[in-house]
């Protein structure tokens, strides 16, 4: 295969809050920008690498460059009072005080809504399976412990507490056995989604252990293995010139040869990420193995809140043989006041971009909120009996009988999430609200979960 020679063998080198001064572009930043980066990166995870720095960021357009906004900490991500306190410690060179203040802010910003994680964590043999989520009947989410970091970090990432405590992660040696045992007994599962962090941070050798376990012929019910990744954007050499890149592609072929789909769920935030030779060659090599690349990303203010950006991105994806999949509304994360886009505006951006592309790109669905009861699409805004409403559709339900259901919420131009919405048409609550309450109290589960979830934990 072509690839290696043209690109050389770039060595992966990361920069973060511990070695900011080694950033090749550090000296080109103003003193204020440097101080802001030092202050904010004490709180929010920051990681970039040479590829992101030299191939993706346009340094003549700082700080507005979308990839700079995607990866570099910005003053506006923190509350002004928090920010100025941290800046003080940076200027006075008091690293211990900076660390302490940063930790306090982190605790306050913790984005995990209480109980929500536990509702999705399955139980097997009385043991809570941390590292797994089984929220939707057909798809099991698996978070391998070695895959919980990324080649660079997105500033809006809702998984940031995972990265902040990254040193504490330990390898759970029986993960492969747990994965196989759970999939074997749960014949309702057709898809396993390996996710992170970024599973592509793992060596092919480690990834192969998980994937081969799933290729067991006994798992006839398994039709797709999905891998969620941003490596095509942040380190395409993973598929080109890294020492085990070829072996990785062999693994993808092997999945295909057992009659299953390998779906690479690629996170693309901006069309620029699709423009480099390295990314395009990586996509070509991946699709040659028979794997399918499906693309998804959230709508993020300062990064991609623009009609042209999405239309261009979907066109580029189709041209490169990939399939546009989800257009997400950014969920609540620590700094999301900086990134959020109201649902009404999200719908407008989606609609305008969607109307500019051909049907081959209209495989994309959205704007989609991945919320506690399920994935909710904002179908549109209309008037019913004189009331202005959002038309919403549950496109993936925690209870499969909810899937496909259309419902209405009072129009609210400022609402940014499902919690901000009120039912319309005189309804007292949304159709799923009662079940969700009972679920949190341990009184209700969808039928398919037949007692496999630990209700003690859910109600704790
Ligand atoms: C989105 C999601 C899935 C996959 O849903 P699809 O619509 O099949 O892509 C699975 N589990 C969780 C928790 C999800 O949020
Ligand atoms: S690639 Fe995904 S998991 Fe990694 S930092 Fe970005 S959003 Fe978070």
GROMACS .gro file of C-alpha atoms and ligand atoms in nm:
model
  483
    1UNK     CA    1   0.000   0.000   0.000
    2UNK     CA    2   0.107   0.357  -0.061
    3UNK     CA    3   0.142   0.593   0.229
    4UNK     CA    4   0.452   0.544   0.436
    5UNK     CA    5   0.707   0.697   0.202
    6UNK     CA    6   0.522   1.017   0.116
    7UNK     CA    7   0.455   1.104   0.479
    8UNK     CA    8   0.778   0.990   0.641
    9UNK     CA    9   0.722   0.853   0.987
   10UNK     CA   10   0.600   1.141   1.204
   11UNK     CA   11   0.666   1.076   1.572
   12UNK     CA   12   0.373   1.148   1.799
   13UNK     CA   13   0.461   1.427   2.041
   14UNK     CA   14   0.204   1.583   2.273
   15UNK     CA   15   0.200   1.916   2.455
   16UNK     CA   16  -0.007   1.997   2.760
   17UNK     CA   17  -0.016   2.211   3.069
   18UNK     CA   18   0.313   2.060   3.192
   19UNK     CA   19   0.521   2.160   2.889
   20UNK     CA   20   0.344   2.465   2.744
   21UNK     CA   21   0.675   2.642   2.698
   22UNK     CA   22   0.790   2.378   2.453
   23UNK     CA   23   0.503   2.454   2.215
   24UNK     CA   24   0.676   2.562   1.893
   25UNK     CA   25   0.430   2.853   1.859
   26UNK     CA   26   0.445   2.959   2.226
   27UNK     CA   27   0.663   3.264   2.153
   28UNK     CA   28   0.426   3.387   1.883
   29UNK     CA   29   0.145   3.423   2.140
   30UNK     CA   30   0.098   3.748   2.330
   31UNK     CA   31   0.180   3.757   2.702
   32UNK     CA   32  -0.195   3.776   2.780
   33UNK     CA   33  -0.270   3.475   2.563
   34UNK     CA   34   0.008   3.278   2.732
   35UNK     CA   35  -0.122   3.369   3.077
   36UNK     CA   36  -0.478   3.277   2.981
   37UNK     CA   37  -0.366   2.937   2.850
   38UNK     CA   38  -0.166   2.871   3.167
   39UNK     CA   39  -0.460   2.968   3.387
   40UNK     CA   40  -0.739   2.782   3.204
   41UNK     CA   41  -0.533   2.470   3.133
   42UNK     CA   42  -0.489   2.429   3.508
   43UNK     CA   43  -0.864   2.353   3.519
   44UNK     CA   44  -0.959   2.207   3.182
   45UNK     CA   45  -0.763   1.933   3.012
   46UNK     CA   46  -0.536   2.060   2.736
   47UNK     CA   47  -0.348   1.846   2.492
   48UNK     CA   48  -0.231   1.910   2.137
   49UNK     CA   49   0.029   1.751   1.913
   50UNK     CA   50   0.254   1.854   1.624
   51UNK     CA   51  -0.002   1.752   1.360
   52UNK     CA   52  -0.277   1.969   1.509
   53UNK     CA   53  -0.034   2.257   1.557
   54UNK     CA   54   0.124   2.254   1.214
   55UNK     CA   55  -0.142   2.110   0.980
   56UNK     CA   56  -0.475   2.219   1.128
   57UNK     CA   57  -0.438   2.552   1.309
   58UNK     CA   58  -0.401   2.868   1.103
   59UNK     CA   59  -0.167   3.074   1.320
   60UNK     CA   60  -0.237   3.391   1.126
   61UNK     CA   61  -0.594   3.384   1.261
   62UNK     CA   62  -0.549   3.353   1.638
   63UNK     CA   63  -0.763   3.344   1.852
   64UNK     CA   64  -1.057   3.306   1.610
   65UNK     CA   65  -0.924   3.009   1.419
   66UNK     CA   66  -1.178   2.725   1.467
   67UNK     CA   67  -0.920   2.455   1.539
   68UNK     CA   68  -0.745   2.685   1.786
   69UNK     CA   69  -1.084   2.730   1.954
   70UNK     CA   70  -1.141   2.355   1.938
   71UNK     CA   71  -0.817   2.267   2.116
   72UNK     CA   72  -0.678   2.569   2.306
   73UNK     CA   73  -0.816   2.689   2.641
   74UNK     CA   74  -0.982   3.031   2.622
   75UNK     CA   75  -1.042   3.288   2.895
   76UNK     CA   76  -1.418   3.280   2.832
   77UNK     CA   77  -1.441   2.914   2.929
   78UNK     CA   78  -1.426   3.006   3.298
   79UNK     CA   79  -1.633   3.243   3.510
   80UNK     CA   80  -1.465   3.586   3.506
   81UNK     CA   81  -1.394   3.583   3.882
   82UNK     CA   82  -1.243   3.233   3.866
   83UNK     CA   83  -1.037   3.334   3.567
   84UNK     CA   84  -0.889   3.645   3.725
   85UNK     CA   85  -0.804   3.459   4.047
   86UNK     CA   86  -0.614   3.197   3.846
   87UNK     CA   87  -0.439   3.461   3.635
   88UNK     CA   88  -0.318   3.623   3.958
   89UNK     CA   89  -0.154   3.299   4.068
   90UNK     CA   90   0.007   3.257   3.725
   91UNK     CA   91   0.149   3.609   3.730
   92UNK     CA   92   0.270   3.577   4.089
   93UNK     CA   93   0.419   3.238   3.998
   94UNK     CA   94   0.243   3.043   4.273
   95UNK     CA   95   0.194   2.700   4.117
   96UNK     CA   96   0.064   2.532   4.433
   97UNK     CA   97  -0.203   2.794   4.492
   98UNK     CA   98  -0.294   2.772   4.124
   99UNK     CA   99  -0.338   2.398   4.153
  100UNK     CA  100  -0.554   2.423   4.465
  101UNK     CA  101  -0.780   2.689   4.314
  102UNK     CA  102  -0.807   2.490   3.992
  103UNK     CA  103  -0.914   2.178   4.179
  104UNK     CA  104  -1.191   2.368   4.358
  105UNK     CA  105  -1.325   2.497   4.026
  106UNK     CA  106  -1.308   2.148   3.873
  107UNK     CA  107  -1.520   2.004   4.152
  108UNK     CA  108  -1.782   2.272   4.099
  109UNK     CA  109  -1.786   2.213   3.722
  110UNK     CA  110  -1.825   1.836   3.736
  111UNK     CA  111  -2.059   1.773   3.444
  112UNK     CA  112  -2.191   1.428   3.532
  113UNK     CA  113  -2.559   1.475   3.613
  114UNK     CA  114  -2.625   1.279   3.934
  115UNK     CA  115  -2.722   0.916   3.887
  116UNK     CA  116  -2.721   0.929   3.511
  117UNK     CA  117  -2.413   0.716   3.468
  118UNK     CA  118  -2.545   0.448   3.700
  119UNK     CA  119  -2.872   0.419   3.508
  120UNK     CA  120  -2.677   0.290   3.208
  121UNK     CA  121  -2.428   0.062   3.378
  122UNK     CA  122  -2.531  -0.303   3.355
  123UNK     CA  123  -2.486  -0.575   3.616
  124UNK     CA  124  -2.369  -0.930   3.561
  125UNK     CA  125  -2.356  -1.193   3.833
  126UNK     CA  126  -2.429  -0.925   4.092
  127UNK     CA  127  -2.128  -0.720   3.979
  128UNK     CA  128  -2.164  -0.365   3.847
  129UNK     CA  129  -1.987  -0.355   3.511
  130UNK     CA  130  -1.802  -0.025   3.519
  131UNK     CA  131  -1.654   0.037   3.178
  132UNK     CA  132  -1.981  -0.061   3.010
  133UNK     CA  133  -2.305   0.122   2.931
  134UNK     CA  134  -2.612  -0.052   2.799
  135UNK     CA  135  -2.876   0.214   2.754
  136UNK     CA  136  -3.026   0.118   2.418
  137UNK     CA  137  -3.125  -0.243   2.360
  138UNK     CA  138  -2.923  -0.305   2.044
  139UNK     CA  139  -2.598  -0.130   2.132
  140UNK     CA  140  -2.347  -0.198   2.408
  141UNK     CA  141  -2.096   0.076   2.486
  142UNK     CA  142  -1.757  -0.044   2.599
  143UNK     CA  143  -1.488   0.186   2.744
  144UNK     CA  144  -1.161  -0.012   2.746
  145UNK     CA  145  -0.948   0.120   3.030
  146UNK     CA  146  -0.643   0.176   2.806
  147UNK     CA  147  -0.845   0.385   2.561
  148UNK     CA  148  -0.947   0.669   2.790
  149UNK     CA  149  -0.729   0.945   2.651
  150UNK     CA  150  -0.702   1.112   2.307
  151UNK     CA  151  -0.432   1.232   2.065
  152UNK     CA  152  -0.546   1.589   2.144
  153UNK     CA  153  -0.831   1.719   2.358
  154UNK     CA  154  -1.138   1.910   2.251
  155UNK     CA  155  -1.197   2.205   2.480
  156UNK     CA  156  -1.570   2.124   2.500
  157UNK     CA  157  -1.529   1.759   2.588
  158UNK     CA  158  -1.783   1.636   2.843
  159UNK     CA  159  -1.553   1.350   2.937
  160UNK     CA  160  -1.292   1.580   3.083
  161UNK     CA  161  -1.311   1.449   3.442
  162UNK     CA  162  -1.182   1.123   3.294
  163UNK     CA  163  -0.873   1.299   3.164
  164UNK     CA  164  -0.810   1.507   3.472
  165UNK     CA  165  -0.776   1.194   3.683
  166UNK     CA  166  -0.606   0.998   3.409
  167UNK     CA  167  -0.318   0.869   3.624
  168UNK     CA  168  -0.562   0.683   3.843
  169UNK     CA  169  -0.687   0.460   3.563
  170UNK     CA  170  -0.582   0.104   3.609
  171UNK     CA  171  -0.592  -0.182   3.367
  172UNK     CA  172  -0.876  -0.415   3.456
  173UNK     CA  173  -0.725  -0.743   3.344
  174UNK     CA  174  -1.051  -0.930   3.303
  175UNK     CA  175  -1.211  -0.679   3.066
  176UNK     CA  176  -1.196  -0.910   2.764
  177UNK     CA  177  -1.368  -1.192   2.952
  178UNK     CA  178  -1.637  -0.959   3.086
  179UNK     CA  179  -1.704  -0.821   2.738
  180UNK     CA  180  -1.737  -1.170   2.585
  181UNK     CA  181  -1.952  -1.304   2.866
  182UNK     CA  182  -2.192  -1.010   2.854
  183UNK     CA  183  -2.230  -1.014   2.476
  184UNK     CA  184  -2.279  -1.391   2.476
  185UNK     CA  185  -2.573  -1.379   2.717
  186UNK     CA  186  -2.729  -1.068   2.563
  187UNK     CA  187  -2.846  -1.179   2.222
  188UNK     CA  188  -3.042  -0.853   2.181
  189UNK     CA  189  -2.710  -0.676   2.117
  190UNK     CA  190  -2.631  -0.626   1.748
  191UNK     CA  191  -2.367  -0.354   1.792
  192UNK     CA  192  -2.075  -0.312   2.026
  193UNK     CA  193  -1.944   0.044   2.029
  194UNK     CA  194  -1.588   0.066   2.156
  195UNK     CA  195  -1.538   0.418   2.280
  196UNK     CA  196  -1.336   0.639   2.511
  197UNK     CA  197  -1.154   0.882   2.518
  198UNK     CA  198  -1.029   0.749   2.189
  199UNK     CA  199  -0.981   0.372   2.148
  200UNK     CA  200  -0.739   0.448   1.863
  201UNK     CA  201  -0.490   0.560   2.128
  202UNK     CA  202  -0.447   0.189   2.204
  203UNK     CA  203  -0.193  -0.021   2.022
  204UNK     CA  204  -0.334  -0.257   1.759
  205UNK     CA  205  -0.220  -0.545   1.980
  206UNK     CA  206  -0.446  -0.435   2.265
  207UNK     CA  207  -0.738  -0.338   2.040
  208UNK     CA  208  -0.710  -0.677   1.870
  209UNK     CA  209  -0.772  -0.854   2.202
  210UNK     CA  210  -1.113  -0.689   2.233
  211UNK     CA  211  -1.212  -0.707   1.870
  212UNK     CA  212  -1.108  -1.072   1.821
  213UNK     CA  213  -1.307  -1.170   2.128
  214UNK     CA  214  -1.614  -1.025   1.957
  215UNK     CA  215  -1.551  -1.216   1.634
  216UNK     CA  216  -1.629  -1.542   1.812
  217UNK     CA  217  -1.864  -1.735   1.580
  218UNK     CA  218  -2.095  -1.796   1.878
  219UNK     CA  219  -2.191  -1.427   1.866
  220UNK     CA  220  -2.410  -1.469   1.566
  221UNK     CA  221  -2.628  -1.182   1.685
  222UNK     CA  222  -2.344  -0.930   1.657
  223UNK     CA  223  -2.359  -0.753   1.320
  224UNK     CA  224  -2.143  -0.445   1.375
  225UNK     CA  225  -1.841  -0.339   1.570
  226UNK     CA  226  -1.817   0.036   1.598
  227UNK     CA  227  -1.514   0.231   1.710
  228UNK     CA  228  -1.561   0.593   1.814
  229UNK     CA  229  -1.255   0.800   1.727
  230UNK     CA  230  -1.116   1.142   1.651
  231UNK     CA  231  -0.783   1.005   1.530
  232UNK     CA  232  -0.865   1.094   1.168
  233UNK     CA  233  -0.869   1.456   1.280
  234UNK     CA  234  -0.603   1.457   1.547
  235UNK     CA  235  -0.355   1.189   1.436
  236UNK     CA  236  -0.431   1.033   1.095
  237UNK     CA  237  -0.087   0.869   1.098
  238UNK     CA  238  -0.250   0.611   1.326
  239UNK     CA  239  -0.380   0.461   1.000
  240UNK     CA  240  -0.079   0.545   0.782
  241UNK     CA  241   0.269   0.532   0.927
  242UNK     CA  242   0.252   0.439   1.296
  243UNK     CA  243   0.444   0.112   1.340
  244UNK     CA  244   0.123  -0.091   1.380
  245UNK     CA  245  -0.091   0.099   1.126
  246UNK     CA  246  -0.085  -0.181   0.868
  247UNK     CA  247  -0.172  -0.434   1.133
  248UNK     CA  248  -0.470  -0.219   1.232
  249UNK     CA  249  -0.602  -0.225   0.877
  250UNK     CA  250  -0.561  -0.606   0.873
  251UNK     CA  251  -0.776  -0.615   1.187
  252UNK     CA  252  -1.048  -0.410   1.012
  253UNK     CA  253  -1.035  -0.654   0.719
  254UNK     CA  254  -1.064  -0.944   0.956
  255UNK     CA  255  -1.390  -0.801   1.093
  256UNK     CA  256  -1.524  -0.767   0.744
  257UNK     CA  257  -1.418  -1.125   0.662
  258UNK     CA  258  -1.632  -1.262   0.943
  259UNK     CA  259  -1.935  -1.104   0.775
  260UNK     CA  260  -1.967  -0.805   1.005
  261UNK     CA  261  -1.942  -0.432   0.960
  262UNK     CA  262  -1.655  -0.239   1.113
  263UNK     CA  263  -1.794   0.113   1.152
  264UNK     CA  264  -1.545   0.384   1.235
  265UNK     CA  265  -1.754   0.652   1.407
  266UNK     CA  266  -1.537   0.949   1.318
  267UNK     CA  267  -1.565   1.276   1.505
  268UNK     CA  268  -1.515   1.565   1.260
  269UNK     CA  269  -1.578   1.916   1.390
  270UNK     CA  270  -1.470   2.126   1.095
  271UNK     CA  271  -1.409   2.068   0.721
  272UNK     CA  272  -1.046   2.174   0.763
  273UNK     CA  273  -0.983   1.843   0.939
  274UNK     CA  274  -1.076   1.665   0.614
  275UNK     CA  275  -0.844   1.872   0.396
  276UNK     CA  276  -0.501   1.735   0.481
  277UNK     CA  277  -0.333   1.475   0.262
  278UNK     CA  278  -0.275   1.260   0.568
  279UNK     CA  279  -0.644   1.252   0.662
  280UNK     CA  280  -0.756   1.180   0.306
  281UNK     CA  281  -0.506   0.901   0.261
  282UNK     CA  282  -0.606   0.753   0.596
  283UNK     CA  283  -0.972   0.756   0.494
  284UNK     CA  284  -0.886   0.589   0.165
  285UNK     CA  285  -0.693   0.313   0.339
  286UNK     CA  286  -0.972   0.255   0.593
  287UNK     CA  287  -1.250   0.232   0.335
  288UNK     CA  288  -1.034  -0.006   0.130
  289UNK     CA  289  -1.057  -0.257   0.414
  290UNK     CA  290  -1.435  -0.265   0.374
  291UNK     CA  291  -1.487  -0.059   0.687
  292UNK     CA  292  -1.742   0.222   0.678
  293UNK     CA  293  -1.662   0.568   0.814
  294UNK     CA  294  -1.963   0.739   0.973
  295UNK     CA  295  -1.921   1.097   1.083
  296UNK     CA  296  -2.064   1.285   1.378
  297UNK     CA  297  -1.994   1.597   1.582
  298UNK     CA  298  -2.163   1.846   1.807
  299UNK     CA  299  -2.250   2.200   1.707
  300UNK     CA  300  -2.009   2.426   1.894
  301UNK     CA  301  -2.011   2.804   1.914
  302UNK     CA  302  -1.674   2.951   1.807
  303UNK     CA  303  -1.588   2.627   1.621
  304UNK     CA  304  -1.861   2.531   1.375
  305UNK     CA  305  -2.176   2.739   1.438
  306UNK     CA  306  -2.200   2.825   1.072
  307UNK     CA  307  -2.417   2.695   0.787
  308UNK     CA  308  -2.138   2.690   0.528
  309UNK     CA  309  -1.907   2.495   0.756
  310UNK     CA  310  -2.156   2.208   0.793
  311UNK     CA  311  -2.261   2.200   0.427
  312UNK     CA  312  -1.897   2.191   0.320
  313UNK     CA  313  -1.811   1.927   0.579
  314UNK     CA  314  -2.094   1.692   0.474
  315UNK     CA  315  -2.002   1.734   0.106
  316UNK     CA  316  -1.637   1.656   0.178
  317UNK     CA  317  -1.732   1.349   0.381
  318UNK     CA  318  -1.947   1.207   0.101
  319UNK     CA  319  -1.679   1.280  -0.156
  320UNK     CA  320  -1.429   1.084   0.055
  321UNK     CA  321  -1.662   0.786   0.083
  322UNK     CA  322  -1.784   0.854   0.437
  323UNK     CA  323  -2.140   0.877   0.567
  324UNK     CA  324  -2.269   1.181   0.762
  325UNK     CA  325  -2.442   1.039   1.072
  326UNK     CA  326  -2.527   1.262   1.373
  327UNK     CA  327  -2.536   1.639   1.420
  328UNK     CA  328  -2.539   1.673   1.798
  329UNK     CA  329  -2.640   1.951   2.027
  330UNK     CA  330  -2.358   1.988   2.280
  331UNK     CA  331  -2.462   1.836   2.608
  332UNK     CA  332  -2.401   1.998   2.945
  333UNK     CA  333  -2.034   2.000   3.015
  334UNK     CA  334  -1.820   2.209   3.250
  335UNK     CA  335  -1.756   2.512   3.030
  336UNK     CA  336  -2.062   2.481   2.808
  337UNK     CA  337  -2.182   2.842   2.851
  338UNK     CA  338  -1.893   2.927   2.618
  339UNK     CA  339  -1.994   2.671   2.356
  340UNK     CA  340  -2.370   2.642   2.371
  341UNK     CA  341  -2.600   2.727   2.082
  342UNK     CA  342  -2.976   2.766   2.145
  343UNK     CA  343  -3.188   2.482   2.004
  344UNK     CA  344  -3.379   2.721   1.779
  345UNK     CA  345  -3.057   2.843   1.621
  346UNK     CA  346  -2.920   2.489   1.597
  347UNK     CA  347  -3.230   2.389   1.401
  348UNK     CA  348  -3.184   2.684   1.163
  349UNK     CA  349  -2.819   2.606   1.100
  350UNK     CA  350  -2.897   2.238   1.042
  351UNK     CA  351  -3.187   2.312   0.806
  352UNK     CA  352  -2.998   2.561   0.595
  353UNK     CA  353  -2.696   2.333   0.560
  354UNK     CA  354  -2.915   2.026   0.495
  355UNK     CA  355  -3.097   2.209   0.218
  356UNK     CA  356  -2.768   2.282   0.040
  357UNK     CA  357  -2.644   1.925  -0.001
  358UNK     CA  358  -2.752   1.630  -0.212
  359UNK     CA  359  -2.947   1.335  -0.082
  360UNK     CA  360  -2.627   1.135  -0.033
  361UNK     CA  361  -2.532   1.370   0.250
  362UNK     CA  362  -2.884   1.369   0.400
  363UNK     CA  363  -2.809   1.055   0.594
  364UNK     CA  364  -2.724   1.298   0.873
  365UNK     CA  365  -2.974   1.329   1.159
  366UNK     CA  366  -3.017   1.620   1.392
  367UNK     CA  367  -3.005   1.846   1.569
  368UNK     CA  368  -2.995   1.564   1.820
  369UNK     CA  369  -2.983   1.585   2.200
  370UNK     CA  370  -2.843   1.274   2.361
  371UNK     CA  371  -3.050   1.308   2.676
  372UNK     CA  372  -3.141   1.080   2.968
  373UNK     CA  373  -3.460   0.931   2.817
  374UNK     CA  374  -3.307   0.894   2.471
  375UNK     CA  375  -3.189   1.075   2.163
  376UNK     CA  376  -3.425   1.360   2.082
  377UNK     CA  377  -3.429   1.524   1.739
  378UNK     CA  378  -3.549   1.880   1.698
  379UNK     CA  379  -3.763   1.829   1.391
  380UNK     CA  380  -3.877   2.186   1.354
  381UNK     CA  381  -4.073   2.481   1.481
  382UNK     CA  382  -4.440   2.527   1.397
  383UNK     CA  383  -4.771   2.659   1.525
  384UNK     CA  384  -5.046   2.434   1.651
  385UNK     CA  385  -5.378   2.591   1.752
  386UNK     CA  386  -5.210   2.930   1.796
  387UNK     CA  387  -4.927   2.791   2.012
  388UNK     CA  388  -4.570   2.814   1.886
  389UNK     CA  389  -4.400   2.479   1.947
  390UNK     CA  390  -4.088   2.277   1.891
  391UNK     CA  391  -4.168   1.953   1.713
  392UNK     CA  392  -3.949   1.686   1.872
  393UNK     CA  393  -3.893   1.322   1.790
  394UNK     CA  394  -3.743   1.050   2.004
  395UNK     CA  395  -3.513   0.884   1.751
  396UNK     CA  396  -3.357   0.643   1.999
  397UNK     CA  397  -3.541   0.556   2.319
  398UNK     CA  398  -3.428   0.399   2.642
  399UNK     CA  399  -3.755   0.208   2.610
  400UNK     CA  400  -3.768   0.089   2.248
  401UNK     CA  401  -4.143   0.159   2.238
  402UNK     CA  402  -4.059   0.531   2.272
  403UNK     CA  403  -3.854   0.531   1.953
  404UNK     CA  404  -4.013   0.722   1.668
  405UNK     CA  405  -4.255   0.908   1.894
  406UNK     CA  406  -4.322   1.271   1.806
  407UNK     CA  407  -4.395   1.520   2.084
  408UNK     CA  408  -4.418   1.893   2.138
  409UNK     CA  409  -4.255   2.154   2.359
  410UNK     CA  410  -4.331   2.522   2.404
  411UNK     CA  411  -4.109   2.726   2.176
  412UNK     CA  412  -3.829   2.899   2.364
  413UNK     CA  413  -3.569   3.089   2.166
  414UNK     CA  414  -3.312   3.066   2.449
  415UNK     CA  415  -3.347   2.697   2.545
  416UNK     CA  416  -3.026   2.500   2.496
  417UNK     CA  417  -3.127   2.155   2.624
  418UNK     CA  418  -3.422   1.926   2.685
  419UNK     CA  419  -3.435   2.028   3.056
  420UNK     CA  420  -3.504   2.386   2.950
  421UNK     CA  421  -3.818   2.283   2.761
  422UNK     CA  422  -4.180   2.272   2.885
  423UNK     CA  423  -4.444   2.045   2.734
  424UNK     CA  424  -4.687   2.216   2.496
  425UNK     CA  425  -5.053   2.166   2.410
  426UNK     CA  426  -5.161   2.167   2.774
  427UNK     CA  427  -4.969   1.851   2.865
  428UNK     CA  428  -4.844   1.844   3.225
  429UNK     CA  429  -4.524   1.656   3.143
  430UNK     CA  430  -4.344   1.481   2.857
  431UNK     CA  431  -4.457   1.123   2.785
  432UNK     CA  432  -4.138   0.970   2.927
  433UNK     CA  433  -4.121   1.180   3.246
  434UNK     CA  434  -4.311   0.938   3.473
  435UNK     CA  435  -4.107   0.636   3.367
  436UNK     CA  436  -3.783   0.827   3.413
  437UNK     CA  437  -3.885   0.929   3.766
  438UNK     CA  438  -3.972   0.571   3.851
  439UNK     CA  439  -3.648   0.450   3.700
  440UNK     CA  440  -3.444   0.683   3.921
  441UNK     CA  441  -3.635   0.546   4.221
  442UNK     CA  442  -3.559   0.190   4.113
  443UNK     CA  443  -3.929   0.119   4.039
  444UNK     CA  444  -3.916   0.083   3.662
  445UNK     CA  445  -3.699  -0.062   3.386
  446UNK     CA  446  -3.772  -0.109   3.018
  447UNK     CA  447  -3.887  -0.468   2.957
  448UNK     CA  448  -3.573  -0.572   2.770
  449UNK     CA  449  -3.354  -0.512   3.074
  450UNK     CA  450  -3.508  -0.813   3.253
  451UNK     CA  451  -3.350  -0.759   3.593
  452UNK     CA  452  -2.993  -0.713   3.472
  453UNK     CA  453  -2.954  -0.369   3.624
  454UNK     CA  454  -2.876  -0.289   3.982
  455UNK     CA  455  -3.166  -0.086   4.113
  456UNK     CA  456  -2.995  -0.035   4.447
  457UNK     CA  457  -2.728   0.166   4.270
  458UNK     CA  458  -2.978   0.356   4.063
  459UNK     CA  459  -3.164   0.479   4.368
  460UNK     CA  460  -2.851   0.555   4.571
  461LIG     C1  461  -2.604   0.727   2.065
  461LIG     C2  462  -2.584   0.615   2.156
  461LIG     C3  463  -2.579   0.483   2.109
  461LIG     C4  464  -2.591   0.449   1.963
  461LIG     O1  465  -2.713   0.490   1.907
  461LIG     P1  466  -2.738   0.479   1.751
  461LIG     O2  467  -2.856   0.563   1.724
  461LIG     O3  468  -2.758   0.335   1.721
  461LIG     O4  469  -2.614   0.530   1.685
  461LIG     C5  470  -2.564   0.382   2.201
  461LIG     N1  471  -2.555   0.406   2.334
  461LIG     C6  472  -2.559   0.532   2.383
  461LIG     C7  473  -2.551   0.553   2.531
  461LIG     C8  474  -2.574   0.640   2.296
  461LIG     O5  475  -2.577   0.764   2.346
  462LIG     S1  476  -1.189   1.333   2.088
  462LIG    FE1  477  -1.383   1.295   2.197
  462LIG     S2  478  -1.324   1.207   2.394
  462LIG    FE2  479  -1.139   1.302   2.303
  462LIG     S3  480  -1.135   1.512   2.384
  462LIG    FE3  481  -1.247   1.522   2.191
  462LIG     S4  482  -1.465   1.498   2.246
  462LIG    FE4  483  -1.340   1.430   2.422
   0.00000   0.00000   0.00000
